[in-house]
GROMACS .gro file of N, CA and C in nm:
model
  504
    1MET      N    1   7.985  11.862   8.887
    1MET     CA    2   8.063  11.823   9.024
    1MET      C    3   8.192  11.789   8.989
    2TYR      N    4   8.209  11.719   8.869
    2TYR     CA    5   8.364  11.680   8.860
    2TYR      C    6   8.453  11.794   8.853
    3ALA      N    7   8.389  11.894   8.761
    3ALA     CA    8   8.479  11.999   8.764
    3ALA      C    9   8.525  12.071   8.897
    4LEU      N   10   8.416  12.065   8.986
    4LEU     CA   11   8.422  12.151   9.119
    4LEU      C   12   8.516  12.048   9.219
    5LEU      N   13   8.524  11.942   9.223
    5LEU     CA   14   8.632  11.829   9.267
    5LEU      C   15   8.751  11.863   9.214
    6THR      N   16   8.788  11.879   9.093
    6THR     CA   17   8.909  11.937   9.008
    6THR      C   18   8.963  12.067   9.082
    7VAL      N   19   8.863  12.133   9.098
    7VAL     CA   20   8.899  12.282   9.111
    7VAL      C   21   8.963  12.273   9.268
    8ILE      N   22   8.864  12.223   9.373
    8ILE     CA   23   8.896  12.178   9.514
    8ILE      C   24   9.016  12.128   9.526
    9LEU      N   25   9.057  12.032   9.451
    9LEU     CA   26   9.175  11.922   9.456
    9LEU      C   27   9.306  11.979   9.426
   10ILE      N   28   9.322  12.077   9.320
   10ILE     CA   29   9.413  12.143   9.304
   10ILE      C   30   9.427  12.276   9.398
   11GLY      N   31   9.353  12.325   9.427
   11GLY     CA   32   9.349  12.426   9.527
   11GLY      C   33   9.413  12.361   9.638
   12MET      N   34   9.346  12.264   9.729
   12MET     CA   35   9.420  12.199   9.846
   12MET      C   36   9.532  12.160   9.803
   13ALA      N   37   9.584  12.109   9.705
   13ALA     CA   38   9.749  12.051   9.671
   13ALA      C   39   9.842  12.171   9.655
   14PHE      N   40   9.806  12.287   9.641
   14PHE     CA   41   9.895  12.413   9.630
   14PHE      C   42   9.858  12.475   9.747
   15TRP      N   43   9.723  12.461   9.839
   15TRP     CA   44   9.740  12.556   9.951
   15TRP      C   45   9.820  12.454  10.072
   16LYS      N   46   9.776  12.317  10.078
   16LYS     CA   47   9.807  12.243  10.189
   16LYS      C   48   9.912  12.154  10.159
   17SER      N   49   9.991  12.118  10.032
   17SER     CA   50  10.046  12.015  10.015
   17SER      C   51  10.190  12.066  10.006
   18ASP      N   52  10.292  11.993   9.987
   18ASP     CA   53  10.445  12.010   9.973
   18ASP      C   54  10.479  12.005   9.788
   19TRP      N   55  10.393  12.098   9.745
   19TRP     CA   56  10.415  12.105   9.621
   19TRP      C   57  10.521  12.161   9.520
   20ARG      N   58  10.599  12.216   9.635
   20ARG     CA   59  10.716  12.295   9.582
   20ARG      C   60  10.843  12.168   9.591
   21HIS      N   61  10.789  12.081   9.647
   21HIS     CA   62  10.896  11.959   9.588
   21HIS      C   63  10.825  11.812   9.541
   22TRP      N   64  10.720  11.861   9.448
   22TRP     CA   65  10.673  11.734   9.384
   22TRP      C   66  10.755  11.650   9.328
   23GLN      N   67  10.868  11.698   9.299
   23GLN     CA   68  10.969  11.563   9.231
   23GLN      C   69  10.982  11.469   9.332
   24LYS      N   70  10.973  11.509   9.466
   24LYS     CA   71  11.009  11.345   9.561
   24LYS      C   72  10.871  11.276   9.552
   25TYR      N   73  10.754  11.314   9.493
   25TYR     CA   74  10.659  11.221   9.481
   25TYR      C   75  10.628  11.172   9.321
   26ILE      N   76  10.695  11.217   9.245
   26ILE     CA   77  10.645  11.193   9.099
   26ILE      C   78  10.641  11.062   9.052
   27LEU      N   79  10.723  10.990   9.104
   27LEU     CA   80  10.696  10.838   9.053
   27LEU      C   81  10.577  10.789   9.085
   28THR      N   82  10.528  10.835   9.233
   28THR     CA   83  10.408  10.754   9.279
   28THR      C   84  10.305  10.827   9.232
   29MET      N   85  10.312  10.921   9.146
   29MET     CA   86  10.189  11.035   9.088
   29MET      C   87  10.182  10.925   8.948
   30PHE      N   88  10.322  10.887   8.908
   30PHE     CA   89  10.322  10.822   8.764
   30PHE      C   90  10.238  10.670   8.809
   31TYR      N   91  10.274  10.616   8.901
   31TYR     CA   92  10.244  10.472   8.957
   31TYR      C   93  10.088  10.472   8.954
   32VAL      N   94   9.995  10.567   9.047
   32VAL     CA   95   9.861  10.591   9.020
   32VAL      C   96   9.807  10.607   8.920
   33SER      N   97   9.864  10.710   8.839
   33SER     CA   98   9.801  10.760   8.711
   33SER      C   99   9.815  10.608   8.598
   34THR      N  100   9.916  10.547   8.586
   34THR     CA  101   9.937  10.458   8.521
   34THR      C  102   9.850  10.335   8.560
   35CYS      N  103   9.805  10.312   8.708
   35CYS     CA  104   9.704  10.212   8.740
   35CYS      C  105   9.578  10.234   8.700
   36ASN      N  106   9.554  10.364   8.693
   36ASN     CA  107   9.438  10.381   8.624
   36ASN      C  108   9.392  10.396   8.488
   37LEU      N  109   9.521  10.425   8.435
   37LEU     CA  110   9.506  10.385   8.267
   37LEU      C  111   9.520  10.243   8.218
   38LEU      N  112   9.575  10.156   8.308
   38LEU     CA  113   9.585  10.009   8.307
   38LEU      C  114   9.424   9.987   8.316
   39TYR      N  115   9.380   9.991   8.435
   39TYR     CA  116   9.239   9.969   8.455
   39TYR      C  117   9.146  10.016   8.354
   40ASN      N  118   9.163  10.101   8.302
   40ASN     CA  119   9.050  10.141   8.176
   40ASN      C  120   9.103  10.076   8.040
   41LEU      N  121   9.236  10.036   8.025
   41LEU     CA  122   9.256   9.939   7.924
   41LEU      C  123   9.222   9.807   7.948
   42LEU      N  124   9.250   9.747   8.057
   42LEU     CA  125   9.201   9.591   8.082
   42LEU      C  126   9.090   9.622   8.083
   43CYS      N  127   8.974   9.713   8.116
   43CYS     CA  128   8.826   9.681   8.174
   43CYS      C  129   8.757   9.756   8.095
   44LYS      N  130   8.813   9.791   7.939
   44LYS     CA  131   8.733   9.882   7.846
   44LYS      C  132   8.618   9.825   7.818
   45ASP      N  133   8.615   9.670   7.788
   45ASP     CA  134   8.466   9.585   7.753
   45ASP      C  135   8.411   9.565   7.880
   46HIS      N  136   8.472   9.577   8.018
   46HIS     CA  137   8.381   9.509   8.134
   46HIS      C  138   8.394   9.606   8.250
   47MET      N  139   8.377   9.748   8.233
   47MET     CA  140   8.393   9.838   8.347
   47MET      C  141   8.347   9.773   8.456
   48LEU      N  142   8.417   9.793   8.577
   48LEU     CA  143   8.337   9.793   8.709
   48LEU      C  144   8.293   9.914   8.754
   49TRP      N  145   8.371  10.039   8.729
   49TRP     CA  146   8.298  10.170   8.751
   49TRP      C  147   8.331  10.251   8.646
   50LYS      N  148   8.218  10.366   8.662
   50LYS     CA  149   8.231  10.429   8.483
   50LYS      C  150   8.157  10.574   8.585
   51HIS      N  151   8.243  10.691   8.510
   51HIS     CA  152   8.199  10.788   8.527
   51HIS      C  153   8.068  10.879   8.439
   52SER      N  154   7.981  10.943   8.477
   52SER     CA  155   7.878  10.933   8.405
   52SER      C  156   7.827  11.099   8.426
   53PRO      N  157   7.917  11.202   8.377
   53PRO     CA  158   7.884  11.315   8.416
   53PRO      C  159   7.767  11.370   8.339
   54VAL      N  160   7.686  11.486   8.376
   54VAL     CA  161   7.589  11.534   8.330
   54VAL      C  162   7.608  11.680   8.231
   55VAL      N  163   7.730  11.733   8.301
   55VAL     CA  164   7.772  11.839   8.220
   55VAL      C  165   7.910  11.823   8.157
   56PHE      N  166   7.983  11.938   8.086
   56PHE     CA  167   8.116  11.913   8.048
   56PHE      C  168   8.198  11.865   8.154
   57PRO      N  169   8.309  11.771   8.105
   57PRO     CA  170   8.307  11.646   7.985
   57PRO      C  171   8.199  11.549   8.001
   58LYS      N  172   8.136  11.580   7.911
   58LYS     CA  173   8.017  11.438   7.900
   58LYS      C  174   8.050  11.305   7.890
   59SER      N  175   8.160  11.268   7.889
   59SER     CA  176   8.190  11.129   7.866
   59SER      C  177   8.278  11.071   7.973
   60HIS      N  178   8.282  10.962   7.996
   60HIS     CA  179   8.358  10.872   8.099
   60HIS      C  180   8.523  10.880   8.079
   61THR      N  181   8.539  10.885   7.934
   61THR     CA  182   8.686  10.914   7.926
   61THR      C  183   8.759  11.036   7.932
   62MET      N  184   8.655  11.128   7.917
   62MET     CA  185   8.707  11.250   7.949
   62MET      C  186   8.709  11.292   8.113
   63VAL      N  187   8.625  11.261   8.164
   63VAL     CA  188   8.674  11.274   8.324
   63VAL      C  189   8.763  11.145   8.351
   64ASP      N  190   8.809  11.052   8.287
   64ASP     CA  191   8.911  10.975   8.363
   64ASP      C  192   9.033  11.025   8.312
   65ILE      N  193   9.036  11.089   8.192
   65ILE     CA  194   9.180  11.185   8.168
   65ILE      C  195   9.182  11.295   8.280
   66ILE      N  196   9.101  11.362   8.332
   66ILE     CA  197   9.086  11.426   8.426
   66ILE      C  198   9.129  11.377   8.546
   67PHE      N  199   9.069  11.278   8.610
   67PHE     CA  200   9.144  11.184   8.714
   67PHE      C  201   9.293  11.147   8.708
   68THR      N  202   9.315  11.102   8.597
   68THR     CA  203   9.432  11.037   8.564
   68THR      C  204   9.539  11.145   8.590
   69PHE      N  205   9.516  11.244   8.523
   69PHE     CA  206   9.632  11.358   8.502
   69PHE      C  207   9.603  11.475   8.578
   70ILE      N  208   9.488  11.486   8.669
   70ILE     CA  209   9.502  11.606   8.763
   70ILE      C  210   9.439  11.567   8.901
   71ILE      N  211   9.332  11.445   8.901
   71ILE     CA  212   9.276  11.456   9.069
   71ILE      C  213   9.357  11.350   9.096
   72LEU      N  214   9.400  11.230   9.061
   72LEU     CA  215   9.503  11.140   9.125
   72LEU      C  216   9.621  11.203   9.166
   73PRO      N  217   9.708  11.254   9.084
   73PRO     CA  218   9.834  11.329   9.110
   73PRO      C  219   9.803  11.442   9.243
   74ALA      N  220   9.706  11.504   9.218
   74ALA     CA  221   9.688  11.605   9.360
   74ALA      C  222   9.657  11.533   9.457
   75MET      N  223   9.571  11.416   9.442
   75MET     CA  224   9.575  11.328   9.586
   75MET      C  225   9.730  11.267   9.621
   76VAL      N  226   9.767  11.237   9.546
   76VAL     CA  227   9.911  11.163   9.586
   76VAL      C  228   9.983  11.247   9.656
   77LEU      N  229   9.989  11.377   9.600
   77LEU     CA  230  10.065  11.489   9.665
   77LEU      C  231   9.997  11.531   9.803
   78LEU      N  232   9.909  11.559   9.799
   78LEU     CA  233   9.813  11.574   9.937
   78LEU      C  234   9.849  11.472  10.046
   79TYR      N  235   9.850  11.334   9.986
   79TYR     CA  236   9.830  11.221  10.071
   79TYR      C  237   9.987  11.207  10.132
   80LEU      N  238  10.076  11.206  10.053
   80LEU     CA  239  10.202  11.155  10.068
   80LEU      C  240  10.284  11.269  10.166
   81SER      N  241  10.267  11.414  10.103
   81SER     CA  242  10.309  11.527  10.193
   81SER      C  243  10.275  11.537  10.315
   82HIS      N  244  10.195  11.440  10.373
   82HIS     CA  245  10.128  11.480  10.528
   82HIS      C  246  10.146  11.349  10.579
   83TYR      N  247  10.195  11.266  10.520
   83TYR     CA  248  10.180  11.122  10.565
   83TYR      C  249  10.292  11.111  10.706
   84PRO      N  250  10.243  11.062  10.822
   84PRO     CA  251  10.283  11.054  10.933
   84PRO      C  252  10.427  10.923  10.911
   85TYR      N  253  10.538  10.976  10.829
   85TYR     CA  254  10.623  10.857  10.819
   85TYR      C  255  10.691  10.807  10.958
   86SER      N  256  10.742  10.897  11.046
   86SER     CA  257  10.826  10.874  11.140
   86SER      C  258  10.702  10.819  11.281
   87LYS      N  259  10.594  10.838  11.267
   87LYS     CA  260  10.477  10.805  11.358
   87LYS      C  261  10.486  10.665  11.399
   88PRO      N  262  10.415  10.621  11.487
   88PRO     CA  263  10.383  10.458  11.504
   88PRO      C  264  10.306  10.419  11.408
   89LYS      N  265  10.309  10.292  11.383
   89LYS     CA  266  10.210  10.205  11.262
   89LYS      C  267  10.086  10.264  11.306
   90SER      N  268  10.012  10.268  11.443
   90SER     CA  269   9.919  10.282  11.471
   90SER      C  270   9.851  10.446  11.401
   91LYS      N  271   9.951  10.522  11.422
   91LYS     CA  272   9.903  10.656  11.357
   91LYS      C  273   9.913  10.673  11.222
   92GLN      N  274   9.980  10.558  11.153
   92GLN     CA  275   9.980  10.584  11.018
   92GLN      C  276   9.864  10.488  10.971
   93ALA      N  277   9.816  10.394  11.044
   93ALA     CA  278   9.695  10.333  11.004
   93ALA      C  279   9.568  10.448  11.014
   94LEU      N  280   9.585  10.521  11.116
   94LEU     CA  281   9.481  10.616  11.130
   94LEU      C  282   9.465  10.690  11.014
   95TYR      N  283   9.580  10.761  11.010
   95TYR     CA  284   9.577  10.829  10.858
   95TYR      C  285   9.523  10.779  10.766
   96ILE      N  286   9.603  10.647  10.720
   96ILE     CA  287   9.501  10.592  10.606
   96ILE      C  288   9.354  10.577  10.611
   97MET      N  289   9.298  10.539  10.736
   97MET     CA  290   9.170  10.553  10.748
   97MET      C  291   9.082  10.656  10.748
   98LYS      N  292   9.137  10.783  10.750
   98LYS     CA  293   9.100  10.901  10.747
   98LYS      C  294   9.100  10.936  10.592
   99TRP      N  295   9.170  10.906  10.525
   99TRP     CA  296   9.179  10.921  10.386
   99TRP      C  297   9.069  10.835  10.307
  100VAL      N  298   9.056  10.730  10.331
  100VAL     CA  299   8.971  10.624  10.312
  100VAL      C  300   8.818  10.697  10.329
  101VAL      N  301   8.797  10.719  10.450
  101VAL     CA  302   8.653  10.792  10.499
  101VAL      C  303   8.629  10.897  10.429
  102GLY      N  304   8.771  10.991  10.410
  102GLY     CA  305   8.732  11.098  10.302
  102GLY      C  306   8.708  11.089  10.182
  103SER      N  307   8.764  10.985  10.141
  103SER     CA  308   8.749  10.952   9.993
  103SER      C  309   8.597  10.891   9.966
  104LEU      N  310   8.539  10.815  10.073
  104LEU     CA  311   8.396  10.801  10.075
  104LEU      C  312   8.327  10.887  10.091
  105ILE      N  313   8.309  10.955  10.157
  105ILE     CA  314   8.258  11.103  10.211
  105ILE      C  315   8.239  11.157  10.053
  106VAL      N  316   8.333  11.213   9.982
  106VAL     CA  317   8.358  11.291   9.876
  106VAL      C  318   8.276  11.191   9.763
  107GLU      N  319   8.291  11.050   9.769
  107GLU     CA  320   8.253  10.998   9.667
  107GLU      C  321   8.100  10.984   9.660
  108TYR      N  322   8.052  10.969   9.785
  108TYR     CA  323   7.902  10.925   9.791
  108TYR      C  324   7.830  11.012   9.721
  109PRO      N  325   7.806  11.121   9.714
  109PRO     CA  326   7.711  11.208   9.641
  109PRO      C  327   7.704  11.194   9.487
  110PHE      N  328   7.860  11.145   9.447
  110PHE     CA  329   7.852  11.131   9.297
  110PHE      C  330   7.793  10.963   9.280
  111TYR      N  331   7.795  10.885   9.352
  111TYR     CA  332   7.729  10.766   9.338
  111TYR      C  333   7.599  10.788   9.356
  112LYS      N  334   7.539  10.851   9.445
  112LYS     CA  335   7.407  10.891   9.465
  112LYS      C  336   7.331  10.938   9.352
  113MET      N  337   7.390  11.034   9.302
  113MET     CA  338   7.331  11.107   9.190
  113MET      C  339   7.352  11.003   9.056
  114HIS      N  340   7.409  10.935   9.063
  114HIS     CA  341   7.451  10.840   8.956
  114HIS      C  342   7.544  10.894   8.848
  115LEU      N  343   7.627  10.995   8.914
  115LEU     CA  344   7.744  11.028   8.840
  115LEU      C  345   7.885  10.931   8.833
  116LEU      N  346   7.858  10.839   8.902
  116LEU     CA  347   7.943  10.697   8.951
  116LEU      C  348   7.879  10.579   8.915
  117ILE      N  349   7.888  10.541   8.807
  117ILE     CA  350   7.795  10.389   8.773
  117ILE      C  351   7.867  10.278   8.819
  118LEU      N  352   7.876  10.211   8.927
  118LEU     CA  353   7.914  10.065   8.943
  118LEU      C  354   7.859   9.960   8.875
  119ASN      N  355   7.933   9.870   8.803
  119ASN     CA  356   7.888   9.761   8.721
  119ASN      C  357   7.951   9.629   8.745
  120ASN      N  358   7.907   9.529   8.671
  120ASN     CA  359   7.969   9.378   8.667
  120ASN      C  360   7.983   9.321   8.799
  121GLY      N  361   7.916   9.353   8.889
  121GLY     CA  362   7.919   9.297   9.043
  121GLY      C  363   7.996   9.361   9.136
  122TYR      N  364   8.052   9.479   9.076
  122TYR     CA  365   8.123   9.596   9.165
  122TYR      C  366   8.049   9.689   9.237
  123THR      N  367   8.044   9.671   9.387
  123THR     CA  368   7.922   9.735   9.440
  123THR      C  369   8.016   9.840   9.552
  124TYR      N  370   7.910   9.927   9.584
  124TYR     CA  371   7.986  10.006   9.698
  124TYR      C  372   8.013   9.975   9.795
  125TRP      N  373   7.959   9.862   9.850
  125TRP     CA  374   8.042   9.795   9.973
  125TRP      C  375   8.198   9.793   9.968
  126MET      N  376   8.215   9.759   9.837
  126MET     CA  377   8.373   9.700   9.824
  126MET      C  378   8.460   9.845   9.793
  127GLU      N  379   8.413   9.968   9.805
  127GLU     CA  380   8.491  10.070   9.790
  127GLU      C  381   8.584  10.086   9.906
  128PRO      N  382   8.556  10.084  10.029
  128PRO     CA  383   8.638  10.119  10.149
  128PRO      C  384   8.746   9.997  10.100
  129PHE      N  385   8.753   9.852  10.094
  129PHE     CA  386   8.874   9.788  10.060
  129PHE      C  387   8.946   9.843   9.936
  130PHE      N  388   8.887   9.905   9.849
  130PHE     CA  389   8.954   9.956   9.699
  130PHE      C  390   9.052  10.046   9.765
  131TYR      N  391   8.985  10.174   9.854
  131TYR     CA  392   9.066  10.285   9.874
  131TYR      C  393   9.151  10.242   9.994
  132THR      N  394   9.128  10.155  10.073
  132THR     CA  395   9.245  10.134  10.155
  132THR      C  396   9.359  10.070  10.081
  133ILE      N  397   9.343   9.957   9.980
  133ILE     CA  398   9.445   9.912   9.908
  133ILE      C  399   9.513  10.021   9.850
  134MET      N  400   9.415  10.115   9.796
  134MET     CA  401   9.472  10.215   9.700
  134MET      C  402   9.579  10.309   9.782
  135TYR      N  403   9.543  10.357   9.934
  135TYR     CA  404   9.622  10.434   9.993
  135TYR      C  405   9.751  10.361  10.045
  136VAL      N  406   9.733  10.217  10.074
  136VAL     CA  407   9.856  10.154  10.173
  136VAL      C  408   9.955  10.137   9.994
  137MET      N  409   9.915  10.112   9.924
  137MET     CA  410   9.979  10.094   9.786
  137MET      C  411  10.051  10.228   9.748
  138MET      N  412   9.988  10.336   9.772
  138MET     CA  413  10.057  10.478   9.739
  138MET      C  414  10.167  10.466   9.856
  139ARG      N  415  10.152  10.449   9.964
  139ARG     CA  416  10.269  10.470  10.060
  139ARG      C  417  10.371  10.341  10.021
  140LEU      N  418  10.318  10.245  10.021
  140LEU     CA  419  10.436  10.135   9.973
  140LEU      C  420  10.514  10.175   9.883
  141HIS      N  421  10.449  10.248   9.752
  141HIS     CA  422  10.531  10.252   9.619
  141HIS      C  423  10.632  10.358   9.645
  142TYR      N  424  10.578  10.472   9.730
  142TYR     CA  425  10.704  10.583   9.754
  142TYR      C  426  10.825  10.524   9.827
  143SER      N  427  10.800  10.439   9.901
  143SER     CA  428  10.940  10.371   9.951
  143SER      C  429  10.975  10.242   9.896
  144ARG      N  430  10.899  10.158   9.841
  144ARG     CA  431  10.944  10.029   9.782
  144ARG      C  432  10.868   9.997   9.665
  145PRO      N  433  10.903  10.101   9.581
  145PRO     CA  434  10.834  10.062   9.395
  145PRO      C  435  10.848   9.916   9.390
  146LEU      N  436  10.970   9.874   9.378
  146LEU     CA  437  10.957   9.733   9.298
  146LEU      C  438  10.875   9.603   9.385
  147LEU      N  439  10.883   9.650   9.511
  147LEU     CA  440  10.764   9.551   9.578
  147LEU      C  441  10.629   9.591   9.532
  148THR      N  442  10.615   9.718   9.514
  148THR     CA  443  10.473   9.767   9.488
  148THR      C  444  10.421   9.705   9.321
  149TYR      N  445  10.525   9.718   9.272
  149TYR     CA  446  10.485   9.647   9.154
  149TYR      C  447  10.455   9.498   9.145
  150ALA      N  448  10.507   9.442   9.211
  150ALA     CA  449  10.515   9.276   9.245
  150ALA      C  450  10.359   9.272   9.291
  151ILE      N  451  10.360   9.324   9.400
  151ILE     CA  452  10.195   9.332   9.482
  151ILE      C  453  10.075   9.375   9.359
  152SER      N  454  10.123   9.479   9.295
  152SER     CA  455  10.019   9.534   9.207
  152SER      C  456   9.974   9.406   9.115
  153VAL      N  457  10.066   9.327   9.049
  153VAL     CA  458  10.040   9.231   8.922
  153VAL      C  459   9.952   9.117   8.981
  154VAL      N  460   9.979   9.086   9.125
  154VAL     CA  461   9.911   9.010   9.209
  154VAL      C  462   9.747   9.063   9.219
  155ILE      N  463   9.748   9.177   9.284
  155ILE     CA  464   9.628   9.218   9.287
  155ILE      C  465   9.543   9.230   9.142
  156ILE      N  466   9.611   9.270   9.060
  156ILE     CA  467   9.537   9.316   8.918
  156ILE      C  468   9.475   9.151   8.875
  157VAL      N  469   9.548   9.056   8.887
  157VAL     CA  470   9.548   8.898   8.882
  157VAL      C  471   9.390   8.890   8.934
  158PHE      N  472   9.418   8.886   9.064
  158PHE     CA  473   9.317   8.872   9.162
  158PHE      C  474   9.166   8.936   9.106
  159MET      N  475   9.157   9.056   9.073
  159MET     CA  476   9.059   9.147   9.059
  159MET      C  477   8.989   9.104   8.912
  160LEU      N  478   9.093   9.063   8.809
  160LEU     CA  479   9.050   9.029   8.694
  160LEU      C  480   8.984   8.881   8.709
  161ARG      N  481   9.020   8.796   8.787
  161ARG     CA  482   8.953   8.674   8.801
  161ARG      C  483   8.846   8.696   8.890
  162VAL      N  484   8.841   8.767   8.993
  162VAL     CA  485   8.716   8.797   9.072
  162VAL      C  486   8.595   8.868   9.003
  163PHE      N  487   8.613   8.930   8.909
  163PHE     CA  488   8.524   9.011   8.794
  163PHE      C  489   8.498   8.948   8.681
  164ASN      N  490   8.573   8.858   8.673
  164ASN     CA  491   8.527   8.766   8.537
  164ASN      C  492   8.589   8.867   8.398
  165VAL      N  493   8.697   8.941   8.423
  165VAL     CA  494   8.711   9.055   8.314
  165VAL      C  495   8.805   8.946   8.216
  166SER      N  496   8.767   8.962   8.094
  166SER     CA  497   8.812   8.893   7.964
  166SER      C  498   8.918   8.975   7.920
  167LEU      N  499   9.047   8.916   7.909
  167LEU     CA  500   9.144   9.033   7.815
  167LEU      C  501   9.119   9.002   7.656
  168LYS      N  502   9.025   8.954   7.608
  168LYS     CA  503   9.009   8.876   7.466
  168LYS      C  504   9.008   9.051   7.380
   0.00000   0.00000   0.00000
């Protein structure tokens, strides 16, 4: 299923996004990938979510590498290249909510088939909040990266405390 998701997202990124101008979005792609790598580093002994594939690649680490370097950048490219920048805030909020709902719909079969394991107090009802923050932060990073980094530090500290993640 992860391979299928990867192929679909790559196809959609080439077909539907502004891939010819990927340079406009590269810093946000790096930001999102770095956040994912940082999660894996900080939570390596206290994972909140973990991929559990049944076929190749058969490890969380391999799937997460695919997420970090293929799936997440493709999502950033699709998301930002269609973002309604000049529309009213209500249209922007609706766009974000569509992406949140879409992400939940795509993720749900992985969760139900135990390909996505939630641990250590993190549960599925928290996913809409996670995705909302993720998409808001993507958009904010695109226009205000320094502010996004400061907010990211606050979010990381908050999450580490809420989920009792030890950095020892």
